[in-house]
mmCIF file with all atom_site columns, C-alpha atoms in Angstrom:
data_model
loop_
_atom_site.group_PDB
_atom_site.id
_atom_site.type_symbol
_atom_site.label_atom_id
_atom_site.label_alt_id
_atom_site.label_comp_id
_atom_site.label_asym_id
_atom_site.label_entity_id
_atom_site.label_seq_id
_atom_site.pdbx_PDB_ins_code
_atom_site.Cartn_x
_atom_site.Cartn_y
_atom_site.Cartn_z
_atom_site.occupancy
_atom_site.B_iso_or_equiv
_atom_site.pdbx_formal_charge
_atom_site.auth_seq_id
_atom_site.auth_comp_id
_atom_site.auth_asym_id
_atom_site.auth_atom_id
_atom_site.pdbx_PDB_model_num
ATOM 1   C CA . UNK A 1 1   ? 0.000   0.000  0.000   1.00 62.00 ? 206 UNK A CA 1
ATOM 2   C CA . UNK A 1 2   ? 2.768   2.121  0.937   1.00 63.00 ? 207 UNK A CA 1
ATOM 3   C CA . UNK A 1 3   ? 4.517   1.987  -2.480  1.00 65.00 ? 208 UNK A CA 1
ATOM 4   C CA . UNK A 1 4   ? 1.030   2.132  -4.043  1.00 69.00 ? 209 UNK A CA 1
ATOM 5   C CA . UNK A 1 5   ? 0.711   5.604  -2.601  1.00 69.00 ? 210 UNK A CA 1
ATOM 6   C CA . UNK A 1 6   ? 3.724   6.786  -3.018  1.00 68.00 ? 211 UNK A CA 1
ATOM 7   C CA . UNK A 1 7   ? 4.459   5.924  -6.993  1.00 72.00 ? 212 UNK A CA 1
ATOM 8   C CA . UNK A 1 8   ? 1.178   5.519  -8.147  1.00 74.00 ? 213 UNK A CA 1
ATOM 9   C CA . UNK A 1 9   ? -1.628  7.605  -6.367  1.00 75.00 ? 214 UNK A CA 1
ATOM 10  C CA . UNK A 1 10  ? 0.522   10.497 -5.403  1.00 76.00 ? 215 UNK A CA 1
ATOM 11  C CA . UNK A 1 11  ? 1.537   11.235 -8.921  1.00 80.00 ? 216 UNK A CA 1
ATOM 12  C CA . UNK A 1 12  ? -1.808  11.101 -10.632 1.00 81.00 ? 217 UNK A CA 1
ATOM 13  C CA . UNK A 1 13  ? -3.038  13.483 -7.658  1.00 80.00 ? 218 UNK A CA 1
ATOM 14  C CA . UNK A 1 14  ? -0.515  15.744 -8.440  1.00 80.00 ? 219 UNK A CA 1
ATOM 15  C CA . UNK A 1 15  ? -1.220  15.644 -12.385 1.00 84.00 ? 220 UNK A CA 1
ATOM 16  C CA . UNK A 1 16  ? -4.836  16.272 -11.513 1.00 83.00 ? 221 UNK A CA 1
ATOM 17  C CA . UNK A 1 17  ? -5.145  18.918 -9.000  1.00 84.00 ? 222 UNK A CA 1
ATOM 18  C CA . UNK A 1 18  ? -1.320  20.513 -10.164 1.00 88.00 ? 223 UNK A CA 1
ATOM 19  C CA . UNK A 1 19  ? -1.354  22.192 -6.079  1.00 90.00 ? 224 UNK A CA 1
ATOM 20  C CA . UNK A 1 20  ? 0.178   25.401 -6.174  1.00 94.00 ? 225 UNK A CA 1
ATOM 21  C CA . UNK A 1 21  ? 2.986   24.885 -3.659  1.00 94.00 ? 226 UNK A CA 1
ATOM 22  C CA . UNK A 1 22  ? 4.884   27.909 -2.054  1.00 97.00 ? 227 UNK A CA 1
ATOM 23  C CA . UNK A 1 23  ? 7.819   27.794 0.101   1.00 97.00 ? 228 UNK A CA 1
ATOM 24  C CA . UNK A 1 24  ? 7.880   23.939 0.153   1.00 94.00 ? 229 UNK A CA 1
ATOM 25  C CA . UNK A 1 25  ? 12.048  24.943 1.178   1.00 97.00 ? 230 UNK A CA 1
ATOM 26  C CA . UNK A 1 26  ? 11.209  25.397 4.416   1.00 98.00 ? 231 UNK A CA 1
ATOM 27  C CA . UNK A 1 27  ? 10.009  22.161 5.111   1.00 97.00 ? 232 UNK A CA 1
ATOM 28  C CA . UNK A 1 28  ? 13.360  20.723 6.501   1.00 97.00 ? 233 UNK A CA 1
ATOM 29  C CA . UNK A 1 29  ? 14.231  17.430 4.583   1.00 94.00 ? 234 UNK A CA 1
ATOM 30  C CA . UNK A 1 30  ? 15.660  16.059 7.632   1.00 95.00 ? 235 UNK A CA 1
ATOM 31  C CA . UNK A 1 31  ? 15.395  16.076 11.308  1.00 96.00 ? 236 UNK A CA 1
ATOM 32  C CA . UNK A 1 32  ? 11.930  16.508 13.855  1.00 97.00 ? 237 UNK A CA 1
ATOM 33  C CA . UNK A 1 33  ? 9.693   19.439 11.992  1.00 98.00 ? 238 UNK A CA 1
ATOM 34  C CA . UNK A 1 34  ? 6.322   19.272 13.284  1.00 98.00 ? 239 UNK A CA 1
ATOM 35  C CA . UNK A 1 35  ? 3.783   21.105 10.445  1.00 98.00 ? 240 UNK A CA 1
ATOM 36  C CA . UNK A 1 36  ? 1.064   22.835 11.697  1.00 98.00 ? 241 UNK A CA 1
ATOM 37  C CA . UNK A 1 37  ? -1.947  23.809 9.409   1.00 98.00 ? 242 UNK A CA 1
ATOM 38  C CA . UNK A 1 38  ? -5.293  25.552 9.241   1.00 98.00 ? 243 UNK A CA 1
ATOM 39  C CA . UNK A 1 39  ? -7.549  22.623 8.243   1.00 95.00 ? 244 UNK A CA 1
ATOM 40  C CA . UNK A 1 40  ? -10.348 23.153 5.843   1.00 93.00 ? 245 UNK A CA 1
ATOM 41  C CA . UNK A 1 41  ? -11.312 20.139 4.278   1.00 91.00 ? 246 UNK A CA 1
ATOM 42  C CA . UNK A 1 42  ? -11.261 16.035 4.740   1.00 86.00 ? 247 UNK A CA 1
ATOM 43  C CA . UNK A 1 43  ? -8.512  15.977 1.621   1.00 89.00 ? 248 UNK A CA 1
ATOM 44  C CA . UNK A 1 44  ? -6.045  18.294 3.867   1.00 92.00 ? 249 UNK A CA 1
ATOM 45  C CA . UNK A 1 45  ? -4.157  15.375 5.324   1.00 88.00 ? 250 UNK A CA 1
ATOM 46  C CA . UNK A 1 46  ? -3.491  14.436 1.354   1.00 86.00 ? 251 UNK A CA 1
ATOM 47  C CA . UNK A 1 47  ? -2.306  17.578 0.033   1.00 91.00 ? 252 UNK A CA 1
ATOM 48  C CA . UNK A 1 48  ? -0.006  17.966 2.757   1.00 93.00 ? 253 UNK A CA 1
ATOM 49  C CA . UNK A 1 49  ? 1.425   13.989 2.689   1.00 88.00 ? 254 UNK A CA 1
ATOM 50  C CA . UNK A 1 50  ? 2.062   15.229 -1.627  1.00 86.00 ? 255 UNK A CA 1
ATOM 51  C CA . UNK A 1 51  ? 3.884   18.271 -1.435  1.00 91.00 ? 256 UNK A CA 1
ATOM 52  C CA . UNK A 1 52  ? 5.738   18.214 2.012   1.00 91.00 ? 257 UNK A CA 1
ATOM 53  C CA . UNK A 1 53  ? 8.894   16.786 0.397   1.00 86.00 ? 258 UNK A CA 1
ATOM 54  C CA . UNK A 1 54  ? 9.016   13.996 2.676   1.00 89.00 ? 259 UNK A CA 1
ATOM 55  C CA . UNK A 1 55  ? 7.216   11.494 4.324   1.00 89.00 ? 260 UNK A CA 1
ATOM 56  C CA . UNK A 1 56  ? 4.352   13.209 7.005   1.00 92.00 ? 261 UNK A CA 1
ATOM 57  C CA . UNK A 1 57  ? 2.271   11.434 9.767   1.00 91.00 ? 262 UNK A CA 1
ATOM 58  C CA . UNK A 1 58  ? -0.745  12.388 11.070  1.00 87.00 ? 263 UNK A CA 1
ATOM 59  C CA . UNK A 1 59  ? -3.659  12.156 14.018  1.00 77.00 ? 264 UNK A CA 1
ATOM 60  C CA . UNK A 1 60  ? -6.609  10.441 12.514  1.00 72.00 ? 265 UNK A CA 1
ATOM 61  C CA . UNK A 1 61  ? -10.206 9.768  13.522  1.00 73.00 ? 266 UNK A CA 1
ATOM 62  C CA . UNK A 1 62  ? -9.686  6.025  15.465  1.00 75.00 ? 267 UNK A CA 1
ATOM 63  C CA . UNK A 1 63  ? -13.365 5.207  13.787  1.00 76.00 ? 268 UNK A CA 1
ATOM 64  C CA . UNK A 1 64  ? -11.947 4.879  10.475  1.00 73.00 ? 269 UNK A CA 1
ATOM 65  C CA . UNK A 1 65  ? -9.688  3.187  11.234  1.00 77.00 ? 270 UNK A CA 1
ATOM 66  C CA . UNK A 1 66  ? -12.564 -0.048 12.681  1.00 75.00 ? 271 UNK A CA 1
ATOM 67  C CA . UNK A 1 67  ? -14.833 -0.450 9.523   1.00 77.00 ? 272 UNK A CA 1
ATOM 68  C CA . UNK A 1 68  ? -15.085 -4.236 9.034   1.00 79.00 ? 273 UNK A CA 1
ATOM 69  C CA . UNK A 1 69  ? -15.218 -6.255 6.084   1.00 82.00 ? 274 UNK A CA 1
ATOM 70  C CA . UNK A 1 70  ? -12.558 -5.387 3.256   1.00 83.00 ? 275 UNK A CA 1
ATOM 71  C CA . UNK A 1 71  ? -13.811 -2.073 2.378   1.00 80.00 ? 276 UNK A CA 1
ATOM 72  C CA . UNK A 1 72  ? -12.899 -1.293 6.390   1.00 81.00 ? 277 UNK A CA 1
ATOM 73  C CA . UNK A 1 73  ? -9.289  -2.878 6.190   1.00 80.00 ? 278 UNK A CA 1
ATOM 74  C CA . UNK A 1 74  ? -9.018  -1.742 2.811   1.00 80.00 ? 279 UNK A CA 1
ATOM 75  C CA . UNK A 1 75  ? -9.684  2.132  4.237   1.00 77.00 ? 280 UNK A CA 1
ATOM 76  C CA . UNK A 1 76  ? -7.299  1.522  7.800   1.00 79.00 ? 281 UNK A CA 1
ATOM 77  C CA . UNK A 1 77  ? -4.524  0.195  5.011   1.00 79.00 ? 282 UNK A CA 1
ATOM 78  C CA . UNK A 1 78  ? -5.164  3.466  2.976   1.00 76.00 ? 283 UNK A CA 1
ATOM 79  C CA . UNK A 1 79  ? -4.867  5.758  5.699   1.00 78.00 ? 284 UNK A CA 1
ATOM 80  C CA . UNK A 1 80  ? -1.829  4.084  7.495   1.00 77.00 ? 285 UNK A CA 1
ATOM 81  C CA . UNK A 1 81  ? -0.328  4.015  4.014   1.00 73.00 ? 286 UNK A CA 1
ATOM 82  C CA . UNK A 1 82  ? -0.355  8.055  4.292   1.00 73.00 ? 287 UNK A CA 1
ATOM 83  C CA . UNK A 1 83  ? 0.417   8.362  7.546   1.00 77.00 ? 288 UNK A CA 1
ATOM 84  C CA . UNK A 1 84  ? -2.268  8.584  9.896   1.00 78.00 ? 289 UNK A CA 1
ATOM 85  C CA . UNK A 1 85  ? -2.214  7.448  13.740  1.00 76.00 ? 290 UNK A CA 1
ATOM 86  C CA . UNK A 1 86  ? -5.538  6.803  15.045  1.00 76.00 ? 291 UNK A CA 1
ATOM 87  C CA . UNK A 1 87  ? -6.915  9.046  17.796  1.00 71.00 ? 292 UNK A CA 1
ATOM 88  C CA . UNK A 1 88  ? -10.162 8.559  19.881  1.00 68.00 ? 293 UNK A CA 1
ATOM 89  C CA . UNK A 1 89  ? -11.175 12.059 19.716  1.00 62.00 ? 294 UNK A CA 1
ATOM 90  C CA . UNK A 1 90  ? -13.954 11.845 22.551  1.00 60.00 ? 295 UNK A CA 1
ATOM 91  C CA . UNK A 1 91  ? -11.284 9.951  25.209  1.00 61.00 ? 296 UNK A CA 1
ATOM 92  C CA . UNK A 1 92  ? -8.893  12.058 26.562  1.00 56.00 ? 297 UNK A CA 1
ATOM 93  C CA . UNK A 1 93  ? -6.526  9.589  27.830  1.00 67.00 ? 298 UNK A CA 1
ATOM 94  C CA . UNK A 1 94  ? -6.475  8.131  23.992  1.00 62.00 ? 299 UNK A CA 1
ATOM 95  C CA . UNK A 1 95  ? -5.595  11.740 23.186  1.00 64.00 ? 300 UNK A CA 1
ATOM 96  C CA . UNK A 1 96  ? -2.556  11.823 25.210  1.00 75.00 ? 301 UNK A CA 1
ATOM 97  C CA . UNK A 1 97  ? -1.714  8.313  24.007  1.00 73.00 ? 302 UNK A CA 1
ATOM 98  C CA . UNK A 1 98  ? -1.518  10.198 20.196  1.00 74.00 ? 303 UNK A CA 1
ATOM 99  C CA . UNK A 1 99  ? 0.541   13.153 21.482  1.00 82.00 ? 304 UNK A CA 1
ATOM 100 C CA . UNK A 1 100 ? 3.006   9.896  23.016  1.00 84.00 ? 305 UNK A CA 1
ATOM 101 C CA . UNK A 1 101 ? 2.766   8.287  19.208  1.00 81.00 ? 306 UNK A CA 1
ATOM 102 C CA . UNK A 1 102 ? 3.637   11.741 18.048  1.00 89.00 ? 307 UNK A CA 1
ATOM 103 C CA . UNK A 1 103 ? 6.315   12.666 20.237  1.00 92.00 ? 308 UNK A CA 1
ATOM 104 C CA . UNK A 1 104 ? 7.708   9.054  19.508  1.00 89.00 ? 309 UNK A CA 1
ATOM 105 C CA . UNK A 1 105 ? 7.682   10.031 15.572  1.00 91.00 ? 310 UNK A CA 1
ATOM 106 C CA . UNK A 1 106 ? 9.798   13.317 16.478  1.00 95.00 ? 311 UNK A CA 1
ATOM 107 C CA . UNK A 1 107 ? 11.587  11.453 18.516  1.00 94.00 ? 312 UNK A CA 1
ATOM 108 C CA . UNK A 1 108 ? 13.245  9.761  15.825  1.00 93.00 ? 313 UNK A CA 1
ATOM 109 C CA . UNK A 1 109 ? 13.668  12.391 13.616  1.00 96.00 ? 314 UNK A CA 1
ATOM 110 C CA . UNK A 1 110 ? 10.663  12.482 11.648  1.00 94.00 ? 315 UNK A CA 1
ATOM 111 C CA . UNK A 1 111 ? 7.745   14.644 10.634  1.00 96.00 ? 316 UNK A CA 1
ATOM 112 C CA . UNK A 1 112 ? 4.336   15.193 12.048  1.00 96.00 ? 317 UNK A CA 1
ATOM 113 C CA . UNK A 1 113 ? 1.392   17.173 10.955  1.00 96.00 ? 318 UNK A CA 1
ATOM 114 C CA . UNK A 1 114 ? -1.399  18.891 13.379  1.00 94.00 ? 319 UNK A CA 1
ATOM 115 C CA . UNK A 1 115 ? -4.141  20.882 12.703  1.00 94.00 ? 320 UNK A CA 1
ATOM 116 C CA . UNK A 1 116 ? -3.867  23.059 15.747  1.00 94.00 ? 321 UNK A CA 1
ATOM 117 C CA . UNK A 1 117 ? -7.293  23.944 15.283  1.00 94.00 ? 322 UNK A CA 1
ATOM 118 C CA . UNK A 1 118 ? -8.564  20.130 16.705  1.00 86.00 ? 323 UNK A CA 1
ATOM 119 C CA . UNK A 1 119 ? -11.100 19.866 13.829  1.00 87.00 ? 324 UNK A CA 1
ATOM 120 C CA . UNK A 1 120 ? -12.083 21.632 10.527  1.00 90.00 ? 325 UNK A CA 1
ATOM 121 C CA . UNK A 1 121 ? -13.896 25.224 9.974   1.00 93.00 ? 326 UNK A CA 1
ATOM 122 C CA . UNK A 1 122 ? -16.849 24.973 9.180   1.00 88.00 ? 327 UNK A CA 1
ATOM 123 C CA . UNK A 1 123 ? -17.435 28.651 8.897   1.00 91.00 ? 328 UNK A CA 1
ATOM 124 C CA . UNK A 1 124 ? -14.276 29.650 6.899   1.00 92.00 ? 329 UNK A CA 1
ATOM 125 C CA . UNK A 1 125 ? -12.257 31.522 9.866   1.00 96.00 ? 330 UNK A CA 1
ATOM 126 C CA . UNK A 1 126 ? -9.129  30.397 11.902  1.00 97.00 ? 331 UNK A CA 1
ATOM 127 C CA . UNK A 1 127 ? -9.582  29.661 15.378  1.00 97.00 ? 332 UNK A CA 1
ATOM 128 C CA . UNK A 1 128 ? -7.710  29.452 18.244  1.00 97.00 ? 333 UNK A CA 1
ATOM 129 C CA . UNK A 1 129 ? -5.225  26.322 18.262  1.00 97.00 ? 334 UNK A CA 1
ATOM 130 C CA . UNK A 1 130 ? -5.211  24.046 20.876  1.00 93.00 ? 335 UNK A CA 1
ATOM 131 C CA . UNK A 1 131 ? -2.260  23.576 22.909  1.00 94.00 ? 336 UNK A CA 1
ATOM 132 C CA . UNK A 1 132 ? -0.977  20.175 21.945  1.00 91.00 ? 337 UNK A CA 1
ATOM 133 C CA . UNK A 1 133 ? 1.075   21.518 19.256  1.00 95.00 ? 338 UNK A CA 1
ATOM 134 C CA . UNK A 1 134 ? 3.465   23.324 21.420  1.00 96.00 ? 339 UNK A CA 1
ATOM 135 C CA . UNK A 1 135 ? 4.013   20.727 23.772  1.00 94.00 ? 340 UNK A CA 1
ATOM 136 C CA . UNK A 1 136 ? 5.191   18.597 21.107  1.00 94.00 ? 341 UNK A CA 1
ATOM 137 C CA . UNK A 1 137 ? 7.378   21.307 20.057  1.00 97.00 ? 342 UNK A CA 1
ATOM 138 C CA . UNK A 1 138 ? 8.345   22.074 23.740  1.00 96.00 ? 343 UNK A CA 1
ATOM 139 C CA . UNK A 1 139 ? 8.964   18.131 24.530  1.00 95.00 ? 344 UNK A CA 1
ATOM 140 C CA . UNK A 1 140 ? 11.076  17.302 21.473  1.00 95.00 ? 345 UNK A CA 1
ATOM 141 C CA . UNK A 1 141 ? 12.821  20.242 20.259  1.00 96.00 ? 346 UNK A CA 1
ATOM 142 C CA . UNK A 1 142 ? 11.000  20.095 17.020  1.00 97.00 ? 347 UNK A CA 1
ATOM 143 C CA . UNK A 1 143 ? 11.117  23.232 14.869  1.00 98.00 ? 348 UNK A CA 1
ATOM 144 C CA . UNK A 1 144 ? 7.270   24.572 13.666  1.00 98.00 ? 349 UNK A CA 1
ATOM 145 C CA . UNK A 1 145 ? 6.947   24.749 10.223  1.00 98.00 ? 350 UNK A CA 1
ATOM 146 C CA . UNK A 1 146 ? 3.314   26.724 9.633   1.00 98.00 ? 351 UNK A CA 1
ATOM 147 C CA . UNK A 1 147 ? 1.423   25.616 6.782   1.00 98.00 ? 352 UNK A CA 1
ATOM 148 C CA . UNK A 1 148 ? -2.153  27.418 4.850   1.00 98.00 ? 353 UNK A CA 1
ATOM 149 C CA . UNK A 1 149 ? -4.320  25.233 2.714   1.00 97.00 ? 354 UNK A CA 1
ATOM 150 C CA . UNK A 1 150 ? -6.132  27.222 0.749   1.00 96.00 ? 355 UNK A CA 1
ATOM 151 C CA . UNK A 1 151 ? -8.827  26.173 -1.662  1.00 93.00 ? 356 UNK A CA 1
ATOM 152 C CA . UNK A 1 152 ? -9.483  22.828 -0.085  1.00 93.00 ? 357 UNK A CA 1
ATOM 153 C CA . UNK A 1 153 ? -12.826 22.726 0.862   1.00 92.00 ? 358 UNK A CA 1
ATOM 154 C CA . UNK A 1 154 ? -13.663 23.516 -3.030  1.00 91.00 ? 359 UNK A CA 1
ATOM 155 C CA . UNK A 1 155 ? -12.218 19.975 -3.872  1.00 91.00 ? 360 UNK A CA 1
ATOM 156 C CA . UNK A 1 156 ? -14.325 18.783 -0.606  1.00 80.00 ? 361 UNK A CA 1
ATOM 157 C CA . UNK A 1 157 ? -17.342 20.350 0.429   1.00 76.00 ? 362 UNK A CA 1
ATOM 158 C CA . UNK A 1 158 ? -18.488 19.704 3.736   1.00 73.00 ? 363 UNK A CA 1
ATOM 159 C CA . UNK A 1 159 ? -21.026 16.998 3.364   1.00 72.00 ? 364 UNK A CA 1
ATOM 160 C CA . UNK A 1 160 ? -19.448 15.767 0.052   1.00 73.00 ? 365 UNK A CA 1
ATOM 161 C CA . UNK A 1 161 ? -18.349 11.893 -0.069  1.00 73.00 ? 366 UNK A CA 1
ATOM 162 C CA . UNK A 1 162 ? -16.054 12.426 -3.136  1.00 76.00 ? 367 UNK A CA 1
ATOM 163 C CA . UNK A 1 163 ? -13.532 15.032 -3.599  1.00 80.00 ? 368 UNK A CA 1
ATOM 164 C CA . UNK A 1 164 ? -13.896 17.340 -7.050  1.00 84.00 ? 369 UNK A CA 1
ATOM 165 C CA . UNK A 1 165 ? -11.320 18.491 -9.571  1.00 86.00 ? 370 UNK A CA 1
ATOM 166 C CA . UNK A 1 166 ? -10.095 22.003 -8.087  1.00 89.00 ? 371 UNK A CA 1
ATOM 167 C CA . UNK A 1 167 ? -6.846  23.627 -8.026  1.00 90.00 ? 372 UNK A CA 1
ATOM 168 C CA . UNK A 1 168 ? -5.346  24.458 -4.203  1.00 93.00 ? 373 UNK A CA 1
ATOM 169 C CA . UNK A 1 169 ? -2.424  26.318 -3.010  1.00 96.00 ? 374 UNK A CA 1
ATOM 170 C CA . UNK A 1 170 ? -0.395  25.548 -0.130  1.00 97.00 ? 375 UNK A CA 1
ATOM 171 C CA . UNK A 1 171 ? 1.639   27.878 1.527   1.00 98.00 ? 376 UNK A CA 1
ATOM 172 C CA . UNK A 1 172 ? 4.367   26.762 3.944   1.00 98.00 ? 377 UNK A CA 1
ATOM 173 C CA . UNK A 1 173 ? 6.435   29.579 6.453   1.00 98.00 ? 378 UNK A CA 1
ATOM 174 C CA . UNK A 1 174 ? 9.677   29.476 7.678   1.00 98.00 ? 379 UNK A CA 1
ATOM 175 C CA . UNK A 1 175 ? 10.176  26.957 10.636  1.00 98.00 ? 380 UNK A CA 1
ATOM 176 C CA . UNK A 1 176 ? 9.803   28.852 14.313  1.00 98.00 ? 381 UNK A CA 1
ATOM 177 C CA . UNK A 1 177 ? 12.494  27.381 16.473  1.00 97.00 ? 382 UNK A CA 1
ATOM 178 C CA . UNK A 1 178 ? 10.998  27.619 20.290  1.00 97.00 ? 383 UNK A CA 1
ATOM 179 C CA . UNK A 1 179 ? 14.297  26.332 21.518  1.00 95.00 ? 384 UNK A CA 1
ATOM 180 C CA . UNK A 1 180 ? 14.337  29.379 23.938  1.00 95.00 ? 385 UNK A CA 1
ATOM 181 C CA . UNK A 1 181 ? 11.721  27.987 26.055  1.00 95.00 ? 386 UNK A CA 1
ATOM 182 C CA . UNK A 1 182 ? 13.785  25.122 26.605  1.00 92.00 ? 387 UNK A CA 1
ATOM 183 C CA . UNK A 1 183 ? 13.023  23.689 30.243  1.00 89.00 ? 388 UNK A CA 1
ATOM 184 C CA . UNK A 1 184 ? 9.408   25.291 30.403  1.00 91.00 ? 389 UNK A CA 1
ATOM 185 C CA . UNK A 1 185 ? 7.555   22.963 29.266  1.00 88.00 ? 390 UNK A CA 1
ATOM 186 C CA . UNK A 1 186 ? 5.278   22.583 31.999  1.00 91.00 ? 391 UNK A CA 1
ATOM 187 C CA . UNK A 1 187 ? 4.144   26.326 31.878  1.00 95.00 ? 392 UNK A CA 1
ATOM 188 C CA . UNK A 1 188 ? 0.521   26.407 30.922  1.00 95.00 ? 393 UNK A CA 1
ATOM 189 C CA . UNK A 1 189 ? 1.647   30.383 29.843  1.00 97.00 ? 394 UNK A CA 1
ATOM 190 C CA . UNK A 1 190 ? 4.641   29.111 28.043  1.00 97.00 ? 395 UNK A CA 1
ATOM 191 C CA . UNK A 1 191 ? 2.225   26.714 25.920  1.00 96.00 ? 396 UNK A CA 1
ATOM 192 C CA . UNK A 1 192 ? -0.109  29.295 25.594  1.00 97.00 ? 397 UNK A CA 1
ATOM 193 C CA . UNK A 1 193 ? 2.162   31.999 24.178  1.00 97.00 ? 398 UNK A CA 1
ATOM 194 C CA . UNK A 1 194 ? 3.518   29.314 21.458  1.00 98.00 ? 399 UNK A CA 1
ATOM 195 C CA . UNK A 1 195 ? 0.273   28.099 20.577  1.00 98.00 ? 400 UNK A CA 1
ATOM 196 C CA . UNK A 1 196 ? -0.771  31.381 19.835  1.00 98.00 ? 401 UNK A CA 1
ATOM 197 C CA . UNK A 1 197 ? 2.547   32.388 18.076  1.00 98.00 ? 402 UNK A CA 1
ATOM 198 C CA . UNK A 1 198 ? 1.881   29.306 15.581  1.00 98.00 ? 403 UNK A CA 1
ATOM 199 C CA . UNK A 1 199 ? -1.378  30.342 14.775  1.00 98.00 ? 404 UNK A CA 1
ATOM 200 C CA . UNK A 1 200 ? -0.291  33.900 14.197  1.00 98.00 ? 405 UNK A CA 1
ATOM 201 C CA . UNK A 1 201 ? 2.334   32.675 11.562  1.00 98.00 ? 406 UNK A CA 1
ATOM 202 C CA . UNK A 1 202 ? -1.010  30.353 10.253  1.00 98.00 ? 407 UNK A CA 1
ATOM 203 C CA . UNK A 1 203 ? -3.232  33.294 9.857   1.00 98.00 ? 408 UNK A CA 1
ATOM 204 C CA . UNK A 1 204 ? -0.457  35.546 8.167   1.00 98.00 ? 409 UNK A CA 1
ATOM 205 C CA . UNK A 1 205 ? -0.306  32.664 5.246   1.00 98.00 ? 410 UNK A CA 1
ATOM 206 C CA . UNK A 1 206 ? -3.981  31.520 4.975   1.00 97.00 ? 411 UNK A CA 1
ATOM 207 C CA . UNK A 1 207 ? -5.355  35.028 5.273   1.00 96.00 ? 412 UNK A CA 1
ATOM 208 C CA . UNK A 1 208 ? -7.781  33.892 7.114   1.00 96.00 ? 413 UNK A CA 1
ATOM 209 C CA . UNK A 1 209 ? -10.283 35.882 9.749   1.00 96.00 ? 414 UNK A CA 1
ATOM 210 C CA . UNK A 1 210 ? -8.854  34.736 13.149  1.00 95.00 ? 415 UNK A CA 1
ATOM 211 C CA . UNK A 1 211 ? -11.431 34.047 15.986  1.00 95.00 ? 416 UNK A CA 1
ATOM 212 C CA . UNK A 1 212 ? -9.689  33.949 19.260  1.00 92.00 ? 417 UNK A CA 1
ATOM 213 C CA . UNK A 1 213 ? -11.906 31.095 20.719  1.00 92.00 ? 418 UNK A CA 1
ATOM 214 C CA . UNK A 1 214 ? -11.804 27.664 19.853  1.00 90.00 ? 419 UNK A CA 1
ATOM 215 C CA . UNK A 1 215 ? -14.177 25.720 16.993  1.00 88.00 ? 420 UNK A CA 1
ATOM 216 C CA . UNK A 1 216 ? -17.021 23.854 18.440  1.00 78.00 ? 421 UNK A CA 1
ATOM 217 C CA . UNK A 1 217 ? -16.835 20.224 17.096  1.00 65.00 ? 422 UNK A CA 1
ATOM 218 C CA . UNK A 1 218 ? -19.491 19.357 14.939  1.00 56.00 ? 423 UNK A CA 1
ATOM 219 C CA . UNK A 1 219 ? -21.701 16.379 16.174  1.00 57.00 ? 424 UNK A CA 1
ATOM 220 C CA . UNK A 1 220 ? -20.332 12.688 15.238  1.00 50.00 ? 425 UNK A CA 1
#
């Protein structure tokens, strides 16, 4: 599956929807670099896993991950294939045990993608990120690269089971090194003031309305 994705699907995506990348440098092509996005759409996860310029895992939904039958394996294959982890969204203790499969990706020098945001807009504005991101940042060392998806939720509407033929850009920033917080990890201020610092960087590339409260989840 993994080779699937990477020289079969991944090309034809990129033939069809030709993404407008920008500043796809200053995704580092080695070391921890945690990538931290506004999140639009159901297809974000993809765009960033084909232009990042290296291989990207994710949090994922844990229920798609437990469809039965082969179109349910067939789906968990899919989505471990791009990089997803699974994450029980309503079970906080599963949450944490995400942020340790994270940490454990940074840990050996790879890359991780969070939508700081905890779910997607639904009303086109960025909102205010949750704090997760910067203590995976805080724990690991990991530089920040900030990423904007623009365009997204054209290819995927909200309600939409199959995604349309639309051009999107991506945008990524230079990587914010938080290296001078090092030892205060355990200030809720400390997580606070990155947190917000990320999605400052966010809103400056997405151009997006900011909403300094968080986005209520929709219903399951």
């Amino acid at each position: 599956m993994h080779l699937l994705v990477r020289w079969l699907l991944a090309p034809l995506a990129r033939l069809l929807y030709r993404p407008i990348v920008q500043g796809a440098e200053n995704v580092p092509r080695h070391g921890p670099v945690i990538i931290a996005a506004n999140h639009r759409a159901a297809v974000d996860t993809a765009v960033i896993a084909l232009t990042a310029r290296r291989p990207v895992s994710f949090l994922g939904k844990a229920e798609y991950f437990t469809g039965r039958g082969l179109k349910g394996r067939a789906l968990a294959s899919f989505l471990s294939a791009l990089g997803y982890v699974p994450v029980d969204r309503a079970n906080a203790k599963a949450g944490l045990a995400a942020l340790a499969a994270a940490r454990e990706v940074l840990e050996a020098d790879g890359a991780f993608a969070i939508y700081p945001e905890g779910t997607r807009s639904l009303d086109g504005r960025l909102h205010r990120g949750h704090t997760g991101v910067a203590t995976l940042a805080l724990d690991t060392g990991a530089v920040v690269v900030p990423a904007a998806l623009v365009g997204t939720e054209r290819v995927q509407p909200v309600g939409k089971r199959f995604p349309r033929i639309r051009r999107v850009t991506v945008r990524y920033g230079a990587p914010l090194d938080f290296s001078r917080y090092d030892g205060l990890a355990g200030s809720s201020m400390i997580r606070r003031a990155v947190t917000d610092e990320i999605m400052d960087a966010i809103a400056v590339l997405s151009q997006q309305e900011y909403v300094d409260r968080y986005h209520q989840r929709p219903a399951a």
